[in-house]
Amino acid sequence: GESVGLHLPTLSVQEGDNSIINCAYSNSASDYFIWYKQESGKGPQFIIDIRSNMDKRQGQRVTVLLNKTVKHLSLQIAATQPGDSAVYFCAEKSSGYALNFGKGTSLLVTP
Amino acid sequence: SQTIHQWPATLVQPVGSPLSLECTVEGTSNPNLYWYRQAAGRGLQLLFYSVGIGQISSEVPQNLSASRPQDRQFILSSKKLLLSDSGFYLCAWNGRSSYNEQFFGPGTRLTVL
């Protein structure tokens, strides 16, 4: 079946460096993608989204890149801070209202 | 502004006992509502979603059920809990457009013993 997955389960970066979290999806009909941040014991928090008619979208310190040719999504965090430490999930939607979530990448920011 | 509430925050229940988790949304009308379950260290699994009062779609067959008695109220229930029902239960909402991000509640940590 269709799936959403992440290349790396954990990522450790130094404070101030840029972080890149990757996500692969398999459903070519996916037309909407979201990145969420989840801190321990809390609900996921929306970071940024992108529709399939775009290949790049920027927010505050974050950029999402979408490569539909290889079905790849990435989240770039500039100047990573300790508060960015969390689990990051990508999610995709292909039809209807349901989002399909990946397993998550744990980002650890070290001083 | 819109807010979403879940209660209780934590719950410990014996196997075979009933369950009722409640989710309410404030500051919006006619939201789509969702129940997810998250096992430890895992992603989110969609359990149910609702596009209106009394309208429930089930994504995964299981011993759980959902109900939407009011526009902004979504309830997750079980008649008899299983050990495998332990997890972190998250309620979410979004607006009518299917291109709207989902906003999540604080979650309920359920432990079945």
CSV table of C-alpha atoms in Angstrom, one decimal, chain A residues 31-32 34 36 38 41-46 49 51 89 93 96-104, chain B residues 32 34 36 38 41-44 46 49 51 88 90 96 98-106 109:
chain,number,residue,atom,x,y,z
A,31,ASP,CA,-1.3,16.8,-3.4
A,32,TYR,CA,-0.8,18.3,0.0
A,34,ILE,CA,2.6,19.2,6.1
A,36,TYR,CA,4.7,18.9,12.2
A,38,GLN,CA,6.0,17.3,18.4
A,41,GLY,CA,4.1,14.6,25.9
A,42,LYS,CA,2.4,17.2,23.7
A,43,GLY,CA,0.3,17.2,20.5
A,44,PRO,CA,1.9,17.9,17.2
A,45,GLN,CA,2.4,21.5,16.3
A,46,PHE,CA,2.0,22.7,12.7
A,49,ASP,CA,2.7,23.1,4.5
A,51,ARG,CA,0.7,22.0,-2.1
A,89,PHE,CA,6.7,14.3,11.3
A,93,LYS,CA,-2.9,13.9,1.8
A,96,GLY,CA,-10.5,13.2,1.2
A,97,TYR,CA,-9.6,14.7,4.5
A,98,ALA,CA,-7.3,12.1,6.1
A,99,LEU,CA,-3.6,12.8,6.5
A,100,ASN,CA,-1.1,10.0,6.3
A,101,PHE,CA,1.8,10.5,8.8
A,102,GLY,CA,5.3,9.2,8.6
A,103,LYS,CA,7.0,7.6,11.6
A,104,GLY,CA,9.0,10.8,12.6
B,32,ASN,CA,-13.7,18.4,10.6
B,34,TYR,CA,-10.2,13.6,13.9
B,36,TYR,CA,-5.5,9.6,16.2
B,38,GLN,CA,0.2,7.3,18.7
B,41,GLY,CA,8.0,6.3,19.5
B,42,ARG,CA,5.7,5.9,16.6
B,43,GLY,CA,3.8,8.0,14.1
B,44,LEU,CA,0.1,8.9,14.2
B,46,LEU,CA,-5.9,7.9,12.1
B,49,TYR,CA,-12.8,11.4,11.4
B,51,VAL,CA,-17.2,16.0,8.8
B,88,PHE,CA,-1.4,8.6,23.3
B,90,LEU,CA,-4.9,12.9,19.9
B,96,ARG,CA,-13.8,22.6,5.6
B,98,SER,CA,-9.2,19.6,2.8
B,99,TYR,CA,-6.1,21.7,2.2
B,100,ASN,CA,-6.2,23.1,5.7
B,101,GLU,CA,-3.7,21.9,8.2
B,102,GLN,CA,-5.0,20.0,11.2
B,103,PHE,CA,-4.6,21.5,14.6
B,104,PHE,CA,-4.0,19.0,17.4
B,105,GLY,CA,-5.1,19.0,21.0
B,106,PRO,CA,-2.8,18.3,24.0
B,109,ARG,CA,-2.1,9.3,27.7
